[in-house]
Amino acid sequence: MKMQTCRLSQWFLLFLISFCSCSFTEAQKSNRQLKKKTYVIHMDRTNMPQAFDDHFKWYDSSLKSVSNSAQMLYSYNTVVHGFSTRLTVEEAKLIEKQEGILAVIPEVKYELHTTRTPEFLGLGKSVSFFPASEKVSEVIIGVLDTGVWPELESFNDAGLGPVPASWKGECEVGKNFTSSSCNRKLIGARYFSKGYEAAFGAIDESQESKSPRDDDGHGSHTSTTAAGSAVTGASLFGFAAGTARGMAAEARVATYKVCWLGGCFSSDILAAIDKAVEDGVNVLSLSLGGSSPDYYRDNVAIGAFSAAAQGVFVSCSAGNGGPSSGTLSNVAPWITTVGAGTLDRDFPAYVTLGNGKKITGESLYSGKPLPDSLLPIVYAGNASNSTSGSLCLSSTLNPAKVAGKIVVCDRGGNSRVQKGLVVKEAGGVGMILANTEAYGEEQLADAHLTPTAAVGKKSGDAIKSYISSDANPTATISTGTTRLGVQPSPVVAAFSSRGPNLLTPHILKPDLIAPGVNILAGWTGGAGPTGLDSDKRHVAFNIISGTSMSCPHISGLAALLKAAHPDWSPAAIRSALMTTAYSTYKNGEVIQDVSNGSPSTPFDIGAGHVNPTAALDPGLVYDTTTDDYFAFLCALNYSSLQIKVISKRDFTCNGNKNYKLEDLNYPSFAVPLETPSTRGGEDVAPTTVKYTRTLTNKGAPSTYKVSVTAPKEVKIVVEPESLSFAEANEQKSYTVTFIASPMPSGSESFARLEWSDGKHIVGSPIAFTWT
């Protein structure tokens, strides 16, 4: 009986375990099914069922058919048709099966890509080159970012005439933002938070303003970089003193706040693009990015396609994933993708070691200086019990080992300014921020709260070597002022994301680079220059770095070109900026990559560094029409449905036509080649590929002749070798044949093609890859 009872008990226990396990699994599954997330529902507006006479009612009916509780976050009417909402996975699958649904795309989170620039770009040399201010003031730049601080002097509207008649937008009110926050300079302001709040809950208005007001600083910086009014006496604590002005100082600004403390969400971004195009902007500037899915799954690329088709120039930051290759964001060919370079200006800080060696770094520290006498110095890796102690992460330093000392911290892992605060909280008196291999010799200036010098890898290694070789190492740090005329300049920023374009290897990205390192521009009154909670300083201008800073330079310059040439398409403007860019210094040497000191390649700089004066008169342009983009999508083997998701138009690829990626009329060339599989001793024939391009004359009648600089691995043949244009807007086509020898997989090589009539040079980079 005991044995029987024991067996029954064991059986019952196993039953309970099995039952609980199954119940738990079912509960998990149920929770997953019930958990909602945001989706953007793309609708085929041209195929609305006859039972409906209103698109909004159709959208609402479609939504209610799968969920009684779901509400629309946004309805989209301009660059896309459809709406966004919160659904479970099962509900999303159900609505995707309905007639008239083109695509159901999950929400994606995006991140921000975070005075002397006009002179460096040549904008102050000759007023006669540039369009009259009244023409520039008709151009409207829409900036999608963290909002705006409207009280900045950079938004002063003195001297500006009435708001352009083409403007249809408004000045939305909200916390700390009234209709009077806008003026004839800042002509519009909106905010978009529904997608963000659906993911994170209601905005905490004690932490950030539910309005267009910028509590972060990033949006004020990008918008004033693009089009800030001229402000004399601008500086950050006396650094970079002078007159600060945006690239298109007379252009109008409209701000669209899409980024919040928790990030930027695609449903909000798409709503902002939709509204901005409806409002009448001419240029859209987006200093943000995420992953690069297929174009028909990328809501930013989808919105940008329709914007470009309606004549709006769209520029986006390339990303801050460099110097690693293949790290680009925003690679669609209808978007201008911008990398970052330096100015000829820096902010030196000086390190003196106990062995007498002097090292120059960089810093914007403006507080109480260290004494001239030498102080003890320690490497953070030797003053921490953490395996990542060298990075000076929060609470990793041992106060007993750093108190009263200068601490050497390695870059990476947390923000540069945060490291100084960690040192200060542990009792350290100063910091030397040392680059690792990933950052090379790049030096970025920050408004540190602790006496700091940021140094390149070589200097950092020398300092660490001194510390390890001396029983009582010492040092001190002193800061300088502003140094101009730094050479070589520009150099490619180490952080600037690099090609190749992994999504579409036939399209070379980035398109070009612009200033993005240590840029002075307007700042919020709601945060200190470091953005740290403990930073209570208030500044009207700040100096920060990122492709976020280079993107609005191109946005502003595009506005200048739009003012000078109102009839030019977005593609023509991009072509002018690219084909006139420079890739070498005046001495003929190729622009340097600061991450390794080597010459840059088109995967780093695209066509080169922007040259605004030349871009105003490019001679010829590679114009790209909407039909060209349709052919490009056909060459990608996209279905009619996928093309309609992107374009909102019915388009069927011609089955009898041979669509080729090589024939998209782009101002640069990317040539991906296959490395053939061979058996020992087997000869392999060269690979031959042909590209076609069409040039449009934007100047006087002239004859252009071609020249090519080719690597030894590739023979390049251009036909014809001469193009004669008799009138403006005349078009002529040519072909380029590349005959490439086999190379090992992973090989890269580069070339350049130029058309010139003696006055203009129309240049195109060429990049070859073997895989």
JSON list of C-alpha atoms in Angstrom, two decimals, residues 241-412:
[
{"chain": "A", "resi": 241, "resn": "ALA", "atom": "CA", "xyz": [34.54, 83.23, -31.67]},
{"chain": "A", "resi": 242, "resn": "GLY", "atom": "CA", "xyz": [33.15, 85.12, -34.65]},
{"chain": "A", "resi": 243, "resn": "THR", "atom": "CA", "xyz": [29.97, 85.46, -36.67]},
{"chain": "A", "resi": 244, "resn": "ALA", "atom": "CA", "xyz": [27.88, 82.31, -36.76]},
{"chain": "A", "resi": 245, "resn": "ARG", "atom": "CA", "xyz": [25.50, 81.80, -39.67]},
{"chain": "A", "resi": 246, "resn": "GLY", "atom": "CA", "xyz": [23.86, 78.89, -41.40]},
{"chain": "A", "resi": 247, "resn": "MET", "atom": "CA", "xyz": [24.65, 77.73, -44.91]},
{"chain": "A", "resi": 248, "resn": "ALA", "atom": "CA", "xyz": [21.54, 79.44, -46.27]},
{"chain": "A", "resi": 249, "resn": "ALA", "atom": "CA", "xyz": [21.22, 82.25, -43.73]},
{"chain": "A", "resi": 250, "resn": "GLU", "atom": "CA", "xyz": [18.22, 83.86, -45.47]},
{"chain": "A", "resi": 251, "resn": "ALA", "atom": "CA", "xyz": [16.25, 80.63, -45.99]},
{"chain": "A", "resi": 252, "resn": "ARG", "atom": "CA", "xyz": [13.19, 79.89, -43.87]},
{"chain": "A", "resi": 253, "resn": "VAL", "atom": "CA", "xyz": [13.12, 77.08, -41.30]},
{"chain": "A", "resi": 254, "resn": "ALA", "atom": "CA", "xyz": [10.29, 74.72, -40.39]},
{"chain": "A", "resi": 255, "resn": "THR", "atom": "CA", "xyz": [10.94, 72.29, -37.55]},
{"chain": "A", "resi": 256, "resn": "TYR", "atom": "CA", "xyz": [9.32, 68.87, -37.11]},
{"chain": "A", "resi": 257, "resn": "LYS", "atom": "CA", "xyz": [10.04, 67.35, -33.73]},
{"chain": "A", "resi": 258, "resn": "VAL", "atom": "CA", "xyz": [10.19, 63.56, -34.11]},
{"chain": "A", "resi": 259, "resn": "CYS", "atom": "CA", "xyz": [12.91, 62.61, -31.62]},
{"chain": "A", "resi": 260, "resn": "TRP", "atom": "CA", "xyz": [12.39, 62.25, -27.88]},
{"chain": "A", "resi": 261, "resn": "LEU", "atom": "CA", "xyz": [14.37, 61.00, -24.90]},
{"chain": "A", "resi": 262, "resn": "GLY", "atom": "CA", "xyz": [13.79, 57.37, -25.94]},
{"chain": "A", "resi": 263, "resn": "GLY", "atom": "CA", "xyz": [14.63, 57.82, -29.62]},
{"chain": "A", "resi": 264, "resn": "CYS", "atom": "CA", "xyz": [12.91, 58.57, -32.92]},
{"chain": "A", "resi": 265, "resn": "PHE", "atom": "CA", "xyz": [10.16, 56.26, -34.22]},
{"chain": "A", "resi": 266, "resn": "SER", "atom": "CA", "xyz": [9.38, 55.58, -37.85]},
{"chain": "A", "resi": 267, "resn": "SER", "atom": "CA", "xyz": [5.62, 56.17, -37.55]},
{"chain": "A", "resi": 268, "resn": "ASP", "atom": "CA", "xyz": [6.35, 59.68, -36.21]},
{"chain": "A", "resi": 269, "resn": "ILE", "atom": "CA", "xyz": [9.07, 60.32, -38.81]},
{"chain": "A", "resi": 270, "resn": "LEU", "atom": "CA", "xyz": [6.78, 59.24, -41.65]},
{"chain": "A", "resi": 271, "resn": "ALA", "atom": "CA", "xyz": [4.00, 61.48, -40.31]},
{"chain": "A", "resi": 272, "resn": "ALA", "atom": "CA", "xyz": [6.44, 64.40, -40.23]},
{"chain": "A", "resi": 273, "resn": "ILE", "atom": "CA", "xyz": [7.66, 63.79, -43.80]},
{"chain": "A", "resi": 274, "resn": "ASP", "atom": "CA", "xyz": [4.03, 63.52, -44.92]},
{"chain": "A", "resi": 275, "resn": "LYS", "atom": "CA", "xyz": [3.10, 66.80, -43.26]},
{"chain": "A", "resi": 276, "resn": "ALA", "atom": "CA", "xyz": [6.29, 68.64, -44.29]},
{"chain": "A", "resi": 277, "resn": "VAL", "atom": "CA", "xyz": [5.71, 67.93, -47.98]},
{"chain": "A", "resi": 278, "resn": "GLU", "atom": "CA", "xyz": [2.08, 69.00, -47.61]},
{"chain": "A", "resi": 279, "resn": "ASP", "atom": "CA", "xyz": [3.26, 72.16, -45.82]},
{"chain": "A", "resi": 280, "resn": "GLY", "atom": "CA", "xyz": [5.43, 73.12, -48.79]},
{"chain": "A", "resi": 281, "resn": "VAL", "atom": "CA", "xyz": [9.06, 72.59, -47.76]},
{"chain": "A", "resi": 282, "resn": "ASN", "atom": "CA", "xyz": [11.69, 72.55, -50.53]},
{"chain": "A", "resi": 283, "resn": "VAL", "atom": "CA", "xyz": [14.39, 70.71, -48.61]},
{"chain": "A", "resi": 284, "resn": "LEU", "atom": "CA", "xyz": [14.14, 67.99, -45.96]},
{"chain": "A", "resi": 285, "resn": "SER", "atom": "CA", "xyz": [17.02, 67.44, -43.54]},
{"chain": "A", "resi": 286, "resn": "LEU", "atom": "CA", "xyz": [17.13, 64.25, -41.45]},
{"chain": "A", "resi": 287, "resn": "SER", "atom": "CA", "xyz": [20.14, 63.78, -39.16]},
{"chain": "A", "resi": 288, "resn": "LEU", "atom": "CA", "xyz": [19.02, 60.36, -37.98]},
{"chain": "A", "resi": 289, "resn": "GLY", "atom": "CA", "xyz": [19.18, 56.78, -39.10]},
{"chain": "A", "resi": 290, "resn": "GLY", "atom": "CA", "xyz": [18.73, 53.12, -38.33]},
{"chain": "A", "resi": 291, "resn": "SER", "atom": "CA", "xyz": [19.14, 49.85, -40.16]},
{"chain": "A", "resi": 292, "resn": "SER", "atom": "CA", "xyz": [18.90, 49.60, -43.94]},
{"chain": "A", "resi": 293, "resn": "PRO", "atom": "CA", "xyz": [16.15, 47.10, -44.83]},
{"chain": "A", "resi": 294, "resn": "ASP", "atom": "CA", "xyz": [14.86, 46.64, -48.37]},
{"chain": "A", "resi": 295, "resn": "TYR", "atom": "CA", "xyz": [13.46, 49.90, -49.69]},
{"chain": "A", "resi": 296, "resn": "TYR", "atom": "CA", "xyz": [9.86, 48.64, -49.62]},
{"chain": "A", "resi": 297, "resn": "ARG", "atom": "CA", "xyz": [10.24, 47.90, -45.88]},
{"chain": "A", "resi": 298, "resn": "ASP", "atom": "CA", "xyz": [11.94, 51.20, -45.02]},
{"chain": "A", "resi": 299, "resn": "ASN", "atom": "CA", "xyz": [9.40, 53.89, -44.12]},
{"chain": "A", "resi": 300, "resn": "VAL", "atom": "CA", "xyz": [11.96, 56.70, -44.35]},
{"chain": "A", "resi": 301, "resn": "ALA", "atom": "CA", "xyz": [13.03, 55.59, -47.84]},
{"chain": "A", "resi": 302, "resn": "ILE", "atom": "CA", "xyz": [9.35, 55.27, -48.83]},
{"chain": "A", "resi": 303, "resn": "GLY", "atom": "CA", "xyz": [8.52, 58.76, -47.59]},
{"chain": "A", "resi": 304, "resn": "ALA", "atom": "CA", "xyz": [11.64, 60.22, -49.20]},
{"chain": "A", "resi": 305, "resn": "PHE", "atom": "CA", "xyz": [10.74, 58.68, -52.58]},
{"chain": "A", "resi": 306, "resn": "SER", "atom": "CA", "xyz": [7.44, 60.54, -52.79]},
{"chain": "A", "resi": 307, "resn": "ALA", "atom": "CA", "xyz": [9.04, 63.71, -51.41]},
{"chain": "A", "resi": 308, "resn": "ALA", "atom": "CA", "xyz": [11.69, 63.62, -54.14]},
{"chain": "A", "resi": 309, "resn": "ALA", "atom": "CA", "xyz": [9.06, 62.85, -56.77]},
{"chain": "A", "resi": 310, "resn": "GLN", "atom": "CA", "xyz": [7.30, 66.06, -55.67]},
{"chain": "A", "resi": 311, "resn": "GLY", "atom": "CA", "xyz": [10.49, 68.10, -56.03]},
{"chain": "A", "resi": 312, "resn": "VAL", "atom": "CA", "xyz": [11.76, 68.04, -52.46]},
{"chain": "A", "resi": 313, "resn": "PHE", "atom": "CA", "xyz": [15.51, 67.55, -51.91]},
{"chain": "A", "resi": 314, "resn": "VAL", "atom": "CA", "xyz": [16.10, 65.00, -49.11]},
{"chain": "A", "resi": 315, "resn": "SER", "atom": "CA", "xyz": [19.44, 64.83, -47.32]},
{"chain": "A", "resi": 316, "resn": "CYS", "atom": "CA", "xyz": [20.27, 62.36, -44.56]},
{"chain": "A", "resi": 317, "resn": "SER", "atom": "CA", "xyz": [23.27, 61.64, -42.38]},
{"chain": "A", "resi": 318, "resn": "ALA", "atom": "CA", "xyz": [25.33, 58.59, -43.34]},
{"chain": "A", "resi": 319, "resn": "GLY", "atom": "CA", "xyz": [25.70, 57.43, -39.74]},
{"chain": "A", "resi": 320, "resn": "ASN", "atom": "CA", "xyz": [28.41, 57.38, -37.07]},
{"chain": "A", "resi": 321, "resn": "GLY", "atom": "CA", "xyz": [29.45, 53.74, -37.45]},
{"chain": "A", "resi": 322, "resn": "GLY", "atom": "CA", "xyz": [32.91, 54.40, -38.90]},
{"chain": "A", "resi": 323, "resn": "PRO", "atom": "CA", "xyz": [35.63, 53.56, -39.47]},
{"chain": "A", "resi": 324, "resn": "SER", "atom": "CA", "xyz": [34.18, 50.06, -39.95]},
{"chain": "A", "resi": 325, "resn": "SER", "atom": "CA", "xyz": [33.16, 49.30, -43.53]},
{"chain": "A", "resi": 326, "resn": "GLY", "atom": "CA", "xyz": [29.58, 48.70, -44.61]},
{"chain": "A", "resi": 327, "resn": "THR", "atom": "CA", "xyz": [28.07, 50.77, -41.77]},
{"chain": "A", "resi": 328, "resn": "LEU", "atom": "CA", "xyz": [25.93, 53.20, -43.77]},
{"chain": "A", "resi": 329, "resn": "SER", "atom": "CA", "xyz": [22.37, 54.32, -43.09]},
{"chain": "A", "resi": 330, "resn": "ASN", "atom": "CA", "xyz": [19.98, 55.99, -45.56]},
{"chain": "A", "resi": 331, "resn": "VAL", "atom": "CA", "xyz": [21.34, 54.46, -48.78]},
{"chain": "A", "resi": 332, "resn": "ALA", "atom": "CA", "xyz": [18.33, 54.86, -51.11]},
{"chain": "A", "resi": 333, "resn": "PRO", "atom": "CA", "xyz": [19.48, 56.50, -54.37]},
{"chain": "A", "resi": 334, "resn": "TRP", "atom": "CA", "xyz": [16.79, 59.21, -54.11]},
{"chain": "A", "resi": 335, "resn": "ILE", "atom": "CA", "xyz": [18.32, 60.32, -50.78]},
{"chain": "A", "resi": 336, "resn": "THR", "atom": "CA", "xyz": [21.54, 62.36, -50.61]},
{"chain": "A", "resi": 337, "resn": "THR", "atom": "CA", "xyz": [23.71, 60.55, -48.05]},
{"chain": "A", "resi": 338, "resn": "VAL", "atom": "CA", "xyz": [26.26, 62.70, -46.23]},
{"chain": "A", "resi": 339, "resn": "GLY", "atom": "CA", "xyz": [29.47, 61.69, -44.46]},
{"chain": "A", "resi": 340, "resn": "ALA", "atom": "CA", "xyz": [31.62, 63.92, -42.23]},
{"chain": "A", "resi": 341, "resn": "GLY", "atom": "CA", "xyz": [34.96, 65.67, -42.51]},
{"chain": "A", "resi": 342, "resn": "THR", "atom": "CA", "xyz": [36.88, 68.22, -40.46]},
{"chain": "A", "resi": 343, "resn": "LEU", "atom": "CA", "xyz": [37.38, 71.97, -40.71]},
{"chain": "A", "resi": 344, "resn": "ASP", "atom": "CA", "xyz": [40.75, 73.73, -40.68]},
{"chain": "A", "resi": 345, "resn": "ARG", "atom": "CA", "xyz": [40.11, 74.68, -37.04]},
{"chain": "A", "resi": 346, "resn": "ASP", "atom": "CA", "xyz": [40.84, 72.97, -33.75]},
{"chain": "A", "resi": 347, "resn": "PHE", "atom": "CA", "xyz": [40.96, 73.70, -30.03]},
{"chain": "A", "resi": 348, "resn": "PRO", "atom": "CA", "xyz": [44.33, 72.61, -28.66]},
{"chain": "A", "resi": 349, "resn": "ALA", "atom": "CA", "xyz": [44.96, 71.37, -25.15]},
{"chain": "A", "resi": 350, "resn": "TYR", "atom": "CA", "xyz": [48.47, 70.59, -23.99]},
{"chain": "A", "resi": 351, "resn": "VAL", "atom": "CA", "xyz": [49.76, 67.67, -21.93]},
{"chain": "A", "resi": 352, "resn": "THR", "atom": "CA", "xyz": [53.17, 67.98, -20.26]},
{"chain": "A", "resi": 353, "resn": "LEU", "atom": "CA", "xyz": [54.63, 64.72, -18.93]},
{"chain": "A", "resi": 354, "resn": "GLY", "atom": "CA", "xyz": [57.11, 64.34, -16.09]},
{"chain": "A", "resi": 355, "resn": "ASN", "atom": "CA", "xyz": [59.78, 63.24, -18.58]},
{"chain": "A", "resi": 356, "resn": "GLY", "atom": "CA", "xyz": [59.56, 66.62, -20.29]},
{"chain": "A", "resi": 357, "resn": "LYS", "atom": "CA", "xyz": [57.59, 65.43, -23.32]},
{"chain": "A", "resi": 358, "resn": "LYS", "atom": "CA", "xyz": [54.83, 67.77, -24.54]},
{"chain": "A", "resi": 359, "resn": "ILE", "atom": "CA", "xyz": [51.77, 66.44, -26.36]},
{"chain": "A", "resi": 360, "resn": "THR", "atom": "CA", "xyz": [49.00, 68.38, -28.10]},
{"chain": "A", "resi": 361, "resn": "GLY", "atom": "CA", "xyz": [45.43, 67.20, -27.74]},
{"chain": "A", "resi": 362, "resn": "GLU", "atom": "CA", "xyz": [42.03, 68.86, -27.97]},
{"chain": "A", "resi": 363, "resn": "SER", "atom": "CA", "xyz": [39.49, 70.23, -25.47]},
{"chain": "A", "resi": 364, "resn": "LEU", "atom": "CA", "xyz": [36.81, 72.85, -24.84]},
{"chain": "A", "resi": 365, "resn": "TYR", "atom": "CA", "xyz": [37.28, 72.83, -21.07]},
{"chain": "A", "resi": 366, "resn": "SER", "atom": "CA", "xyz": [36.78, 76.37, -19.74]},
{"chain": "A", "resi": 367, "resn": "GLY", "atom": "CA", "xyz": [36.76, 75.97, -15.96]},
{"chain": "A", "resi": 368, "resn": "LYS", "atom": "CA", "xyz": [39.41, 76.38, -13.29]},
{"chain": "A", "resi": 369, "resn": "PRO", "atom": "CA", "xyz": [42.76, 75.24, -14.72]},
{"chain": "A", "resi": 370, "resn": "LEU", "atom": "CA", "xyz": [45.10, 72.72, -13.17]},
{"chain": "A", "resi": 371, "resn": "PRO", "atom": "CA", "xyz": [48.21, 74.10, -11.47]},
{"chain": "A", "resi": 372, "resn": "ASP", "atom": "CA", "xyz": [51.35, 74.45, -13.56]},
{"chain": "A", "resi": 373, "resn": "SER", "atom": "CA", "xyz": [53.09, 72.01, -11.23]},
{"chain": "A", "resi": 374, "resn": "LEU", "atom": "CA", "xyz": [53.10, 68.34, -12.20]},
{"chain": "A", "resi": 375, "resn": "LEU", "atom": "CA", "xyz": [50.49, 66.02, -10.68]},
{"chain": "A", "resi": 376, "resn": "PRO", "atom": "CA", "xyz": [50.41, 62.21, -10.30]},
{"chain": "A", "resi": 377, "resn": "ILE", "atom": "CA", "xyz": [48.99, 60.40, -13.34]},
{"chain": "A", "resi": 378, "resn": "VAL", "atom": "CA", "xyz": [47.45, 56.93, -13.53]},
{"chain": "A", "resi": 379, "resn": "TYR", "atom": "CA", "xyz": [46.04, 54.71, -16.28]},
{"chain": "A", "resi": 380, "resn": "ALA", "atom": "CA", "xyz": [42.40, 53.84, -15.54]},
{"chain": "A", "resi": 381, "resn": "GLY", "atom": "CA", "xyz": [43.03, 50.20, -16.42]},
{"chain": "A", "resi": 382, "resn": "ASN", "atom": "CA", "xyz": [45.37, 50.05, -13.41]},
{"chain": "A", "resi": 383, "resn": "ALA", "atom": "CA", "xyz": [42.93, 51.86, -11.11]},
{"chain": "A", "resi": 384, "resn": "SER", "atom": "CA", "xyz": [39.91, 49.59, -11.42]},
{"chain": "A", "resi": 385, "resn": "ASN", "atom": "CA", "xyz": [38.83, 46.07, -10.59]},
{"chain": "A", "resi": 386, "resn": "SER", "atom": "CA", "xyz": [36.61, 45.96, -13.65]},
{"chain": "A", "resi": 387, "resn": "THR", "atom": "CA", "xyz": [37.69, 44.16, -16.83]},
{"chain": "A", "resi": 388, "resn": "SER", "atom": "CA", "xyz": [36.63, 47.29, -18.71]},
{"chain": "A", "resi": 389, "resn": "GLY", "atom": "CA", "xyz": [38.16, 49.66, -16.19]},
{"chain": "A", "resi": 390, "resn": "SER", "atom": "CA", "xyz": [40.24, 51.45, -18.82]},
{"chain": "A", "resi": 391, "resn": "LEU", "atom": "CA", "xyz": [37.03, 52.90, -20.30]},
{"chain": "A", "resi": 392, "resn": "CYS", "atom": "CA", "xyz": [36.13, 54.85, -17.14]},
{"chain": "A", "resi": 393, "resn": "LEU", "atom": "CA", "xyz": [32.58, 53.55, -17.08]},
{"chain": "A", "resi": 394, "resn": "SER", "atom": "CA", "xyz": [30.34, 54.64, -14.25]},
{"chain": "A", "resi": 395, "resn": "SER", "atom": "CA", "xyz": [31.46, 53.45, -10.78]},
{"chain": "A", "resi": 396, "resn": "THR", "atom": "CA", "xyz": [34.41, 51.42, -12.13]},
{"chain": "A", "resi": 397, "resn": "LEU", "atom": "CA", "xyz": [37.28, 53.54, -10.77]},
{"chain": "A", "resi": 398, "resn": "ASN", "atom": "CA", "xyz": [38.85, 52.91, -7.37]},
{"chain": "A", "resi": 399, "resn": "PRO", "atom": "CA", "xyz": [38.85, 56.27, -5.53]},
{"chain": "A", "resi": 400, "resn": "ALA", "atom": "CA", "xyz": [41.89, 55.26, -3.48]},
{"chain": "A", "resi": 401, "resn": "LYS", "atom": "CA", "xyz": [43.91, 54.90, -6.68]},
{"chain": "A", "resi": 402, "resn": "VAL", "atom": "CA", "xyz": [42.73, 58.00, -8.54]},
{"chain": "A", "resi": 403, "resn": "ALA", "atom": "CA", "xyz": [42.19, 60.66, -5.86]},
{"chain": "A", "resi": 404, "resn": "GLY", "atom": "CA", "xyz": [44.18, 63.79, -6.64]},
{"chain": "A", "resi": 405, "resn": "LYS", "atom": "CA", "xyz": [45.48, 62.33, -9.92]},
{"chain": "A", "resi": 406, "resn": "ILE", "atom": "CA", "xyz": [45.12, 62.83, -13.64]},
{"chain": "A", "resi": 407, "resn": "VAL", "atom": "CA", "xyz": [43.47, 59.71, -15.08]},
{"chain": "A", "resi": 408, "resn": "VAL", "atom": "CA", "xyz": [44.06, 58.32, -18.57]},
{"chain": "A", "resi": 409, "resn": "CYS", "atom": "CA", "xyz": [40.79, 56.86, -19.93]},
{"chain": "A", "resi": 410, "resn": "ASP", "atom": "CA", "xyz": [40.35, 54.92, -23.18]},
{"chain": "A", "resi": 411, "resn": "ARG", "atom": "CA", "xyz": [37.70, 56.15, -25.60]},
{"chain": "A", "resi": 412, "resn": "GLY", "atom": "CA", "xyz": [34.60, 54.02, -26.16]}
]
